[in-house]
XYZ file of N, CA and C in Angstrom:
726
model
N 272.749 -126.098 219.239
C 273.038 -126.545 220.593
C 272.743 -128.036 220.714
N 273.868 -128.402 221.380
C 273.581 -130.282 221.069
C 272.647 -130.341 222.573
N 272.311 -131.594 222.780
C 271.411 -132.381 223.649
C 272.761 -133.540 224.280
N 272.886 -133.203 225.968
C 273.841 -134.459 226.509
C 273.231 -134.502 227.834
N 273.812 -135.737 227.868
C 273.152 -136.723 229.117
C 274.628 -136.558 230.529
N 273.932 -136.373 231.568
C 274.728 -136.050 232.612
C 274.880 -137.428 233.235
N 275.800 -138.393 233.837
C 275.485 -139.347 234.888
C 276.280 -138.693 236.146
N 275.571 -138.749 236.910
C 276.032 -138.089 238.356
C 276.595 -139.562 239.206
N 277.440 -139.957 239.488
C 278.381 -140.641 239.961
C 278.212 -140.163 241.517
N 277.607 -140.440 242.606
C 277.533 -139.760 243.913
C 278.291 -141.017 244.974
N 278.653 -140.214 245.877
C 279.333 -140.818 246.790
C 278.437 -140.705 248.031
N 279.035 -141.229 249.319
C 278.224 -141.048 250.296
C 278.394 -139.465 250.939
N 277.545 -138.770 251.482
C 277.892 -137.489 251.745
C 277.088 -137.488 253.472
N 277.889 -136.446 254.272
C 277.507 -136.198 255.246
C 276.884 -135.020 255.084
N 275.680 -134.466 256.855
C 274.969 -133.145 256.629
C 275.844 -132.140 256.803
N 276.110 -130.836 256.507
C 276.172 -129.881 257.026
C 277.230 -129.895 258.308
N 278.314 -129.293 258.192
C 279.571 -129.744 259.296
C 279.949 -128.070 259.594
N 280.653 -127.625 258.184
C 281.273 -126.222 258.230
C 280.193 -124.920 258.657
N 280.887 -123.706 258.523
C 279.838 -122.740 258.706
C 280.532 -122.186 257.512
N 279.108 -121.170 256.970
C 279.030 -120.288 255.659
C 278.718 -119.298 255.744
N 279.167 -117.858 255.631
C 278.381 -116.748 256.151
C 278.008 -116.138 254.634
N 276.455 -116.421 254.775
C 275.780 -115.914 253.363
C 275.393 -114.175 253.181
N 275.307 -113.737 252.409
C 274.709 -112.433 252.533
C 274.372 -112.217 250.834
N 272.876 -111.572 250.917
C 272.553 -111.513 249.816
C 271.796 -109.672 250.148
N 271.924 -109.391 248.815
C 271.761 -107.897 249.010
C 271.980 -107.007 250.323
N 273.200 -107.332 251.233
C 273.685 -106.928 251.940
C 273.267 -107.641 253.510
N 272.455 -108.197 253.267
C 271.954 -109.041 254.656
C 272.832 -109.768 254.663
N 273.430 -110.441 256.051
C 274.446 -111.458 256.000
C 273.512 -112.163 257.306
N 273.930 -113.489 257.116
C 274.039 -114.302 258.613
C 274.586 -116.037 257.871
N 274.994 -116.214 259.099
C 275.953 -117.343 258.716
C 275.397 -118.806 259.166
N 275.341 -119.970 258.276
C 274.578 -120.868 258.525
C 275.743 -122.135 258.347
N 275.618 -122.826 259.133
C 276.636 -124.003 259.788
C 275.677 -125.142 260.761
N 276.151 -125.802 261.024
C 275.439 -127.206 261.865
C 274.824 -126.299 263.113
N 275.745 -126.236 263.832
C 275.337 -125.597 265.097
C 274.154 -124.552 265.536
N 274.411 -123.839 264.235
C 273.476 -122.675 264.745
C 271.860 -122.756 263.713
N 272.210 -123.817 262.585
C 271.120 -123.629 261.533
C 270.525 -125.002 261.020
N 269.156 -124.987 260.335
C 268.454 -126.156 260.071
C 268.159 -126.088 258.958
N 268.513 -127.074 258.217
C 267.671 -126.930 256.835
C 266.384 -127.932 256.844
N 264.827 -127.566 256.847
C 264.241 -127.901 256.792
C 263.479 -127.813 255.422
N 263.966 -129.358 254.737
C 263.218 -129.452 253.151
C 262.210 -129.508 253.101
N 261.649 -130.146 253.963
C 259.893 -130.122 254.290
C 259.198 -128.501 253.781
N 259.995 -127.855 254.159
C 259.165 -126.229 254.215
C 259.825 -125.837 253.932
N 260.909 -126.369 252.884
C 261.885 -125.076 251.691
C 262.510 -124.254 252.175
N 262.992 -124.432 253.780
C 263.790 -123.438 254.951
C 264.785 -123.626 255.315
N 265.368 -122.105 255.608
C 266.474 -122.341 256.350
C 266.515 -121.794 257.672
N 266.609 -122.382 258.977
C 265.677 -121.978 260.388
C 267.236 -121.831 260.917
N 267.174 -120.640 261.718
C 268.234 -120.424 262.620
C 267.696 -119.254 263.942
N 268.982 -119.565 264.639
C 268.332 -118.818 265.949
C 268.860 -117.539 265.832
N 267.882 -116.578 266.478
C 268.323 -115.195 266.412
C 267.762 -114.347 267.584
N 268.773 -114.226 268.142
C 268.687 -113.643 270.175
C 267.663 -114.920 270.605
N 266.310 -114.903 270.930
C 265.782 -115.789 271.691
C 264.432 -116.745 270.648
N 264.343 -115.974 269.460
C 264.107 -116.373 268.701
C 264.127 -117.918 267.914
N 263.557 -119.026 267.507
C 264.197 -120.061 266.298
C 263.264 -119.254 265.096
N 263.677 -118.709 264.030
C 263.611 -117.840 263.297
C 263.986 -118.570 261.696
N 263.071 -118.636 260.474
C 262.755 -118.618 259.283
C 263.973 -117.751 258.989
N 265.153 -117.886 258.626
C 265.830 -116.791 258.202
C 265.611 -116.703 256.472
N 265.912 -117.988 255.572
C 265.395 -117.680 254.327
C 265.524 -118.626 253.894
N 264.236 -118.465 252.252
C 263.306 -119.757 251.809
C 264.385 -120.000 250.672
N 264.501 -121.454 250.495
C 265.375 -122.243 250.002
C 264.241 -122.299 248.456
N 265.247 -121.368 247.771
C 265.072 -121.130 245.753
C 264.916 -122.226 244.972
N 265.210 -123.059 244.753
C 265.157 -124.720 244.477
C 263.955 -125.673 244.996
N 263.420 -125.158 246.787
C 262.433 -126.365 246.710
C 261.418 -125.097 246.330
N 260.437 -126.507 245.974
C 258.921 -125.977 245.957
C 258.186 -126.553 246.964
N 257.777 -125.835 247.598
C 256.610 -126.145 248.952
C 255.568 -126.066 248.374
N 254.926 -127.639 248.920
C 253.853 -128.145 248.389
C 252.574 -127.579 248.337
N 252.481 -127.043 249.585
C 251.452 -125.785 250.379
C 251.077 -125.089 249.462
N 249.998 -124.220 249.630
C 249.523 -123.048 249.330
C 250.025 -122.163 249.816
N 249.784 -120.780 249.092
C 250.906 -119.847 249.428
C 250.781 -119.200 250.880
N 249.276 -119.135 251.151
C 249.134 -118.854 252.352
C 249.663 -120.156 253.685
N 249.607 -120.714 253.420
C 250.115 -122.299 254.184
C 251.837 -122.475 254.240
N 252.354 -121.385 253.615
C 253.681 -121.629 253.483
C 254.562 -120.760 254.601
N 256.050 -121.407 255.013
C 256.671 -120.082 255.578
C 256.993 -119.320 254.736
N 257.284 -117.934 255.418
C 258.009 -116.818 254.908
C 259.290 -117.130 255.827
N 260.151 -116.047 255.425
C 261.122 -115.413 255.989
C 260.748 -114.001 256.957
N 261.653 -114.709 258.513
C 261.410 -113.947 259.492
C 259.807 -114.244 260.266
N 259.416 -115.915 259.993
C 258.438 -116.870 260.829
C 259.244 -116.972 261.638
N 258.301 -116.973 263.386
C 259.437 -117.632 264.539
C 258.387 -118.933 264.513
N 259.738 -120.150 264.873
C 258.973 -121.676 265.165
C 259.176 -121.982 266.455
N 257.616 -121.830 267.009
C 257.371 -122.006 268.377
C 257.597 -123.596 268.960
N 257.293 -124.245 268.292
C 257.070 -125.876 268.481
C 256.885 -126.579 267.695
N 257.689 -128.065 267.494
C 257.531 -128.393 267.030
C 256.402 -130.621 267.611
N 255.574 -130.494 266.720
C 255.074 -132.097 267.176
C 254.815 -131.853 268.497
N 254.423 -130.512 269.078
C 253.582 -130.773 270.369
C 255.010 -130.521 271.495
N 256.350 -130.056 270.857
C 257.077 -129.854 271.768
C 257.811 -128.355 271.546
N 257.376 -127.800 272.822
C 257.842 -126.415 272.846
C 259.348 -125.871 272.450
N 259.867 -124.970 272.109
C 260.942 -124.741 271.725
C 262.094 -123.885 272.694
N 263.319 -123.556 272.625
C 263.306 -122.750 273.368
C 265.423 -122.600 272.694
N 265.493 -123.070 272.117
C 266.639 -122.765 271.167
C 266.677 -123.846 270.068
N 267.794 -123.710 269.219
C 267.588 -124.422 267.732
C 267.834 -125.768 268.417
N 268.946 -125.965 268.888
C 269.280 -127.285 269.235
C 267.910 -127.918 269.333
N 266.691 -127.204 269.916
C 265.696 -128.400 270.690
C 265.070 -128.882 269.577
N 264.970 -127.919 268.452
C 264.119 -128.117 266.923
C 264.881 -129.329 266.561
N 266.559 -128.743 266.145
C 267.050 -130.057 265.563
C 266.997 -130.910 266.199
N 266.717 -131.863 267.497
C 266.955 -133.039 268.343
C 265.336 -133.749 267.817
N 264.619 -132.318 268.029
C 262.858 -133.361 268.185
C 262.835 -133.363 266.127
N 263.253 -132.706 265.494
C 263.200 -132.674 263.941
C 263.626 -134.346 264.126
N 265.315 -134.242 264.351
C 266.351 -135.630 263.712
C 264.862 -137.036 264.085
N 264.380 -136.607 265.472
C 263.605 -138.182 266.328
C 262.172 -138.705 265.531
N 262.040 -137.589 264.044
C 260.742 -137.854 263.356
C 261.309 -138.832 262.330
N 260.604 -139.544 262.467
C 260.805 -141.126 260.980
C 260.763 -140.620 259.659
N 261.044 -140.735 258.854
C 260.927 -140.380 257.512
C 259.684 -141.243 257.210
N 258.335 -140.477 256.293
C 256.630 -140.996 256.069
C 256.218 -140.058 257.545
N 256.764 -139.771 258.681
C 255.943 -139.342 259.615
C 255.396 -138.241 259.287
N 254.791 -137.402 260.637
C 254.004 -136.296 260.030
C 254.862 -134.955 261.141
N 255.747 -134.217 260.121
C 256.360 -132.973 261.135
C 255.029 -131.985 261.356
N 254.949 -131.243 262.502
C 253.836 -130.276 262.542
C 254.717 -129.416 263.158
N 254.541 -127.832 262.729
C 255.091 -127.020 263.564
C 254.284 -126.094 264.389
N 254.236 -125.363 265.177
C 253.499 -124.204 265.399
C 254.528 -122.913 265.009
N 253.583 -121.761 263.968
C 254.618 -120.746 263.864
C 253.980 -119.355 264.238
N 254.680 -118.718 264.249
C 254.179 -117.076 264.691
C 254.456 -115.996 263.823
N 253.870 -115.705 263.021
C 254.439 -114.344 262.092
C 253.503 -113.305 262.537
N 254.255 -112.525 263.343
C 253.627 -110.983 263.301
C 253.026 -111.279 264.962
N 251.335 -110.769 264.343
C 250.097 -111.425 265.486
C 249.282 -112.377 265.033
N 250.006 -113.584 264.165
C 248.988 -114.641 263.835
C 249.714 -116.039 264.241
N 249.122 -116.680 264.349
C 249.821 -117.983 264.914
C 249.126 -118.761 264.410
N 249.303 -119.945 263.923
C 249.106 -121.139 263.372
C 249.784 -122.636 263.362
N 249.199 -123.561 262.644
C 250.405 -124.798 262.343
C 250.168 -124.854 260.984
N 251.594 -125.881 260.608
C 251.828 -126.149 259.323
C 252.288 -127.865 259.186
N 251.801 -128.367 258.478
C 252.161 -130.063 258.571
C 252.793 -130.467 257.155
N 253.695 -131.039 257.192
C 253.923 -131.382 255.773
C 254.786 -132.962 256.433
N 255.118 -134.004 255.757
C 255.611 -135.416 255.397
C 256.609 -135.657 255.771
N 257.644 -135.690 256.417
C 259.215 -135.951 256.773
C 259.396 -136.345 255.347
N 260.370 -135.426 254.812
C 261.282 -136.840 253.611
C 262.294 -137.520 253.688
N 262.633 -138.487 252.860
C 263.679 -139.217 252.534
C 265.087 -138.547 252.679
N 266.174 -138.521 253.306
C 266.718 -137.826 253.200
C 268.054 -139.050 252.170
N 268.077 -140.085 252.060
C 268.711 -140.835 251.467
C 269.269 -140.174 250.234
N 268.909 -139.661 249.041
C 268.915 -138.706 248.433
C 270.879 -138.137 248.861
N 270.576 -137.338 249.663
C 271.703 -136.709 250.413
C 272.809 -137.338 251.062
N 272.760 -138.466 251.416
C 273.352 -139.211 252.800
C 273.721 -140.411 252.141
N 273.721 -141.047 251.129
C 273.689 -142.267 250.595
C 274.722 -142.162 249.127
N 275.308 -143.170 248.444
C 275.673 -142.901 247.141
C 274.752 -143.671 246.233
N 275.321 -143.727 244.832
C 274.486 -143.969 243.764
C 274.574 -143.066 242.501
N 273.791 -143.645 241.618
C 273.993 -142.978 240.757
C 272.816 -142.233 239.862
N 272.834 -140.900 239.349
C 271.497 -140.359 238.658
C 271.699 -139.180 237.466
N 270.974 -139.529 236.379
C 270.793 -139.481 235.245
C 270.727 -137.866 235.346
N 270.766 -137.112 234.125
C 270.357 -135.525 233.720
C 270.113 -135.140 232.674
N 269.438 -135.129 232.392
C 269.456 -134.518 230.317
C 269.812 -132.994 230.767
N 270.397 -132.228 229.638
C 270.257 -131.287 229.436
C 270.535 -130.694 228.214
N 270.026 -129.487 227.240
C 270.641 -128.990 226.507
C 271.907 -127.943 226.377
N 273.052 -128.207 226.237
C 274.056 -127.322 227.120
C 275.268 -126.750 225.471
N 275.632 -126.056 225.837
C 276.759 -125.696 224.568
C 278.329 -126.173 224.542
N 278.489 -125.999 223.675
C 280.123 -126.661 223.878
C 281.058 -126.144 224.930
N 280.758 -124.921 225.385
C 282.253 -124.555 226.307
C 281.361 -124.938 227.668
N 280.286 -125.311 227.845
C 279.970 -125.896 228.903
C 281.089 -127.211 229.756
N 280.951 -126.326 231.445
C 281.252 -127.430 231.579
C 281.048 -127.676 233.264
N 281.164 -129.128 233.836
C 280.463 -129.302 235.007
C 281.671 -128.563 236.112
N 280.879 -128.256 237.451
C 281.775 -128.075 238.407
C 281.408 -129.155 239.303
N 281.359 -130.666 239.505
C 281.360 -130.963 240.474
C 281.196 -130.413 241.905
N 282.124 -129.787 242.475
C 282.488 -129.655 243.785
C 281.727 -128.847 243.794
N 280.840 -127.620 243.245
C 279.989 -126.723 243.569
C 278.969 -126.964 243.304
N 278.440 -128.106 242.719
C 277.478 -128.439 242.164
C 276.570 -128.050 240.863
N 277.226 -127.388 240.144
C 276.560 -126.598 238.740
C 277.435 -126.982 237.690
N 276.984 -126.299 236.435
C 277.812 -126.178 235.212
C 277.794 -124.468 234.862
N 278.795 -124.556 234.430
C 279.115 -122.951 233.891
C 279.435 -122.981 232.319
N 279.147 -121.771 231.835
C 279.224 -121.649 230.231
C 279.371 -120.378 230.541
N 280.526 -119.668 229.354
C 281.081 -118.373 229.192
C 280.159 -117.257 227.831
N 280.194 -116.399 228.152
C 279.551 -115.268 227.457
C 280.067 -114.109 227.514
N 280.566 -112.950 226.334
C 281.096 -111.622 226.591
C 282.237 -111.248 227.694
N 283.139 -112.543 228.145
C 283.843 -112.641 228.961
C 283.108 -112.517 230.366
N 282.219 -112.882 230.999
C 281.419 -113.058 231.662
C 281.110 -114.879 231.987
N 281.514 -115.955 233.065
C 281.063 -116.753 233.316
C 279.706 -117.158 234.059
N 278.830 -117.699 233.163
C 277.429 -117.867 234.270
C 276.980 -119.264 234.632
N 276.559 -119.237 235.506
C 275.906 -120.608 235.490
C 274.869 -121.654 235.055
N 275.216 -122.225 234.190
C 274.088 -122.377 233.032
C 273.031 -123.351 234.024
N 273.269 -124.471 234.569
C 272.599 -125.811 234.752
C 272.916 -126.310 236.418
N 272.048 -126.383 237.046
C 272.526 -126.662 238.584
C 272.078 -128.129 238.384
N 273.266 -128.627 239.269
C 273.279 -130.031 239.314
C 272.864 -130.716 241.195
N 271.600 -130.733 241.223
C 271.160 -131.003 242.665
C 271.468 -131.438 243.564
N 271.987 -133.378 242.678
C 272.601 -133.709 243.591
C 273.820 -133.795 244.047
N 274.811 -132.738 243.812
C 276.083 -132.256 243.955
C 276.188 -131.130 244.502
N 275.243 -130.345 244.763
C 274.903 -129.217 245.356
C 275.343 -129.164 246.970
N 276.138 -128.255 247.317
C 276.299 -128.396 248.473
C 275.424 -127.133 249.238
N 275.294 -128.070 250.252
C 274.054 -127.664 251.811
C 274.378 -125.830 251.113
N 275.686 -125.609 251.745
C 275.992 -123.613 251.475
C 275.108 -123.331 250.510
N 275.541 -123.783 249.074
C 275.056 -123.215 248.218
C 273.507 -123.249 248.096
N 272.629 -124.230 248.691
C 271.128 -124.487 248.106
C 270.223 -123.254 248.968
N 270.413 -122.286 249.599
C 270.101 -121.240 250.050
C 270.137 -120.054 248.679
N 270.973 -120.284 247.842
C 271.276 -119.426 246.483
C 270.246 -119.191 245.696
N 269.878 -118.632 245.033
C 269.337 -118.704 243.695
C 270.386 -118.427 242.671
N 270.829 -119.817 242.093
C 272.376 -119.587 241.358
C 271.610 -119.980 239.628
N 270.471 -120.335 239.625
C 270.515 -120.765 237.976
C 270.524 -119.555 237.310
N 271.561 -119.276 236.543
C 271.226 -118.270 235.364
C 271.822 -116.973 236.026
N 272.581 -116.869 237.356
C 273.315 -115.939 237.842
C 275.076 -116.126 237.455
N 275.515 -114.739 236.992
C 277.098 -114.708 236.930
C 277.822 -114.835 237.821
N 278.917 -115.369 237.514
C 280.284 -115.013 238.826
C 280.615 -113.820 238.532
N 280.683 -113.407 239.543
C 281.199 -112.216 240.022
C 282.738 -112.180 240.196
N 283.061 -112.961 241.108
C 284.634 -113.181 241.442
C 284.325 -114.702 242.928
N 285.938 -115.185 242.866
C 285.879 -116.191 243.053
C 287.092 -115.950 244.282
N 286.613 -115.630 245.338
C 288.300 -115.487 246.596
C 288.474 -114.034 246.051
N 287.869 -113.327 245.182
C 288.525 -111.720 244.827
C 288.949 -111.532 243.155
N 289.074 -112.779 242.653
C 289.711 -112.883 241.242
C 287.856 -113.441 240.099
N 288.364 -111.980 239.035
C 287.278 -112.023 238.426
C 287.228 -112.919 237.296
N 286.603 -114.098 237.115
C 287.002 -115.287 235.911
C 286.358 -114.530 234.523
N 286.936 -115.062 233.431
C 286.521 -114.364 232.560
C 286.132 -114.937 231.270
N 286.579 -116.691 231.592
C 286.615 -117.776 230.919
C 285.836 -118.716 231.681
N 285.339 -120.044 231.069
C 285.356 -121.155 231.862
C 286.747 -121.523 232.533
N 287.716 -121.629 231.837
C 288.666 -122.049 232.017
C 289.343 -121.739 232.907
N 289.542 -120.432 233.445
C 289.864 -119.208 233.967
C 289.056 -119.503 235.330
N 288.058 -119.799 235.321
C 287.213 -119.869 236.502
C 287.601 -121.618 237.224
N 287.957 -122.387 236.507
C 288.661 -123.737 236.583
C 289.282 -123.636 236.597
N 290.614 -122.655 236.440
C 291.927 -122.471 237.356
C 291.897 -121.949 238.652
N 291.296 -120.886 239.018
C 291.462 -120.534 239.867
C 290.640 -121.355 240.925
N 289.559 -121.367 240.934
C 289.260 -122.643 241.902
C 290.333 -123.756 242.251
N 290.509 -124.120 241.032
C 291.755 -125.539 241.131
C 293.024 -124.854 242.509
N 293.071 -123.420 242.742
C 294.540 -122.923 243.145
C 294.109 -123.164 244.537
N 292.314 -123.285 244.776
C 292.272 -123.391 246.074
C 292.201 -124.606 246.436
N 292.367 -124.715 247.742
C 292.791 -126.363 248.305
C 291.226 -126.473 249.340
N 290.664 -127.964 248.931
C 289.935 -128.407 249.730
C 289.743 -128.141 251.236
N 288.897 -127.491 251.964
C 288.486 -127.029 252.721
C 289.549 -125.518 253.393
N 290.019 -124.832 252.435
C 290.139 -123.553 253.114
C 289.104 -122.883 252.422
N 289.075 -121.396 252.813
C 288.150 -120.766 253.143
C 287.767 -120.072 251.549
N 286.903 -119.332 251.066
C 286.381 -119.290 249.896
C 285.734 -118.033 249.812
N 285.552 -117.095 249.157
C 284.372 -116.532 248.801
C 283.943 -116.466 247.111
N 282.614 -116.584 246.841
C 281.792 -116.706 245.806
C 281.472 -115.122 245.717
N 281.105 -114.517 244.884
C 280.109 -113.544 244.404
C 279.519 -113.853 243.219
N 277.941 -113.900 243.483
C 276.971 -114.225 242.192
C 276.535 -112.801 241.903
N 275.633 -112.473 241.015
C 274.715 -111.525 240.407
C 273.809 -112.220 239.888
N 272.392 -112.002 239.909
C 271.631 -112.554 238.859
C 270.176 -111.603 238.876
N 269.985 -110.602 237.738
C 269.264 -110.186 237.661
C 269.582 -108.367 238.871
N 270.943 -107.918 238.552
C 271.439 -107.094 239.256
C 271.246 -107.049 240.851
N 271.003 -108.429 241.435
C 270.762 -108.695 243.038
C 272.024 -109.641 243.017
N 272.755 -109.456 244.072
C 273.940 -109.936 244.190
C 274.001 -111.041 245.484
N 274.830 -111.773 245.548
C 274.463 -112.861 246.810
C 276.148 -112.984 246.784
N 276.338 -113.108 247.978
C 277.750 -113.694 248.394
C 277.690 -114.718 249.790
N 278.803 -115.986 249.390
C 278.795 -116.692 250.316
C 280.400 -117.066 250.921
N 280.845 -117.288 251.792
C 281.866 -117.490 252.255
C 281.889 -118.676 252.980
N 282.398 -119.648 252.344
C 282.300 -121.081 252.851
C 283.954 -121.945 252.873
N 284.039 -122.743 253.388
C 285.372 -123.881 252.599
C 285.254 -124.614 251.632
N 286.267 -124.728 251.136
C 286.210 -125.332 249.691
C 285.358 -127.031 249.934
N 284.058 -127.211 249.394
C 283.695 -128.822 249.833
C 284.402 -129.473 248.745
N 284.676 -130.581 249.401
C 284.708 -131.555 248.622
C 283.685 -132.311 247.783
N 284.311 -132.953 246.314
C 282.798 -133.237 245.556
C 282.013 -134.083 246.123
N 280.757 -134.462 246.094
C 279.805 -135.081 246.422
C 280.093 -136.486 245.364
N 280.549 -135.776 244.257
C 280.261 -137.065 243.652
C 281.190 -136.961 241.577
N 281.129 -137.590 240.881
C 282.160 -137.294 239.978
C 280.615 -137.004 238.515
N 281.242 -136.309 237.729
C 279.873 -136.195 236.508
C 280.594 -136.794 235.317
N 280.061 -137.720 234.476
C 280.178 -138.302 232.916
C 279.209 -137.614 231.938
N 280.142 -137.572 231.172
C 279.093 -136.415 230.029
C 279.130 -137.350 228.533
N 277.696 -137.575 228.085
C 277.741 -138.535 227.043
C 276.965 -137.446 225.978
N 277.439 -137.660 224.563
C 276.491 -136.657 223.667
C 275.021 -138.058 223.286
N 274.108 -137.131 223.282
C 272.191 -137.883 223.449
C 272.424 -137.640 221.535
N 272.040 -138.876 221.162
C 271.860 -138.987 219.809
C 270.350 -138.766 219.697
């Protein structure tokens, strides 16, 4: 297995516009601007549910800095945030957007009959919102190859496509709710790929922002998302690492 160097080529990207209706082992709910927050601070994805602003589920990729007890779960309600009461998502996202990046977010949350706060750092969101360019090593095999627009690389096995290598910063908002490293496609709009190649056609048949469905597996737990086709974040160069 050779050793190659990724350059991620990024463009400027906006937050979160479309809606996605995720469902993983049969749970569904659908996360879009309007109704949902991704809060990196606390590895979340916060949406409202009846009267609720509600932890719906912890984002697979970050690591929260916290201790485990210090951390959200899924199905935390967030009462307030920075000393300001809540009373639908909109109010989270308005008083979230008005915190500086270095400031200090505090929430108050409620799981069950315990109530507490949780503080963690505003980050950078530049990362996301900005272009530029950033490096990747990886060890990958020859039929590897990148997907841009979804943000991963895929490599084929037993006629089976999986996803070998997630590429972060190409990752789109839908997908970072996933746990996609090392999970198969399932089918792609209904059509089961069976190749890399195969899985790079049929994507190719769909057109930028109509509608999509994914099916993963990984570890016989299945996740499906239904999103529009994004556009790439950004273009990938693949150099072989001597």
């Amino acid at each position: 297995m050779k050793s190659y160097v990724l350059l991620l080529l990024l463009i400027a990207v906006v937050p979160l516009t479309a809606s996605a209706q995720i469902k993983v082992d049969g749970n569904s709910f659908t996360l879009s601007s309007e109704s949902s927050l991704i809060m990196k601070e606390f590895g979340a994805v916060i949406t409202q549910q009846n009267d609720d602003i509600t932890v719906r589920i912890i984002l697979p990729d970050k690591k929260d800095s916290g201790q485990q007890r210090d951390r959200l779960q899924s199905g935390d309600v967030i009462l307030m945030i920075n000393g300001n009461r809540l009373s639908s998502i909109g109010d989270l996202k308005k008083a979230y957007q008005a915190i500086e990046t270095g400031e200090t977010v505090k929430i108050g949350v409620r799981r069950g009959e315990q109530r507490f706060i949780l503080r963690r750092t505003k980050k950078d969101l530049e990362a996301t919102t900005a272009g530029g360019s950033q490096s990747m090593s990886f060890n990958i095999g020859e039929n590897s190859s990148p997907i841009p627009e979804l943000g991963f690389m895929v490599t084929e096995s037993g006629g089976q496509v999986k996803i070998s290598n997630i590429l972060s910063p190409l990752l789109p908002e839908e997908l970072k709710v996933l746990d996609l490293q090392g999970a198969n496609i399932v089918s792609i709009s209904g059509k089961k790929p069976t190749s890399v190649e195969d899985f790079k056609k049929i994507l190719g048949e769909i057109k930028i922002g109509q509608d999509m469905e994914l099916v993963f597996n990984k570890k016989g737990k299945k996740q499906t998302v239904t999103l529009e086709k994004p556009k790439s974040k950004g273009k990938v160069l693949i150099k072989e690492e001597y």
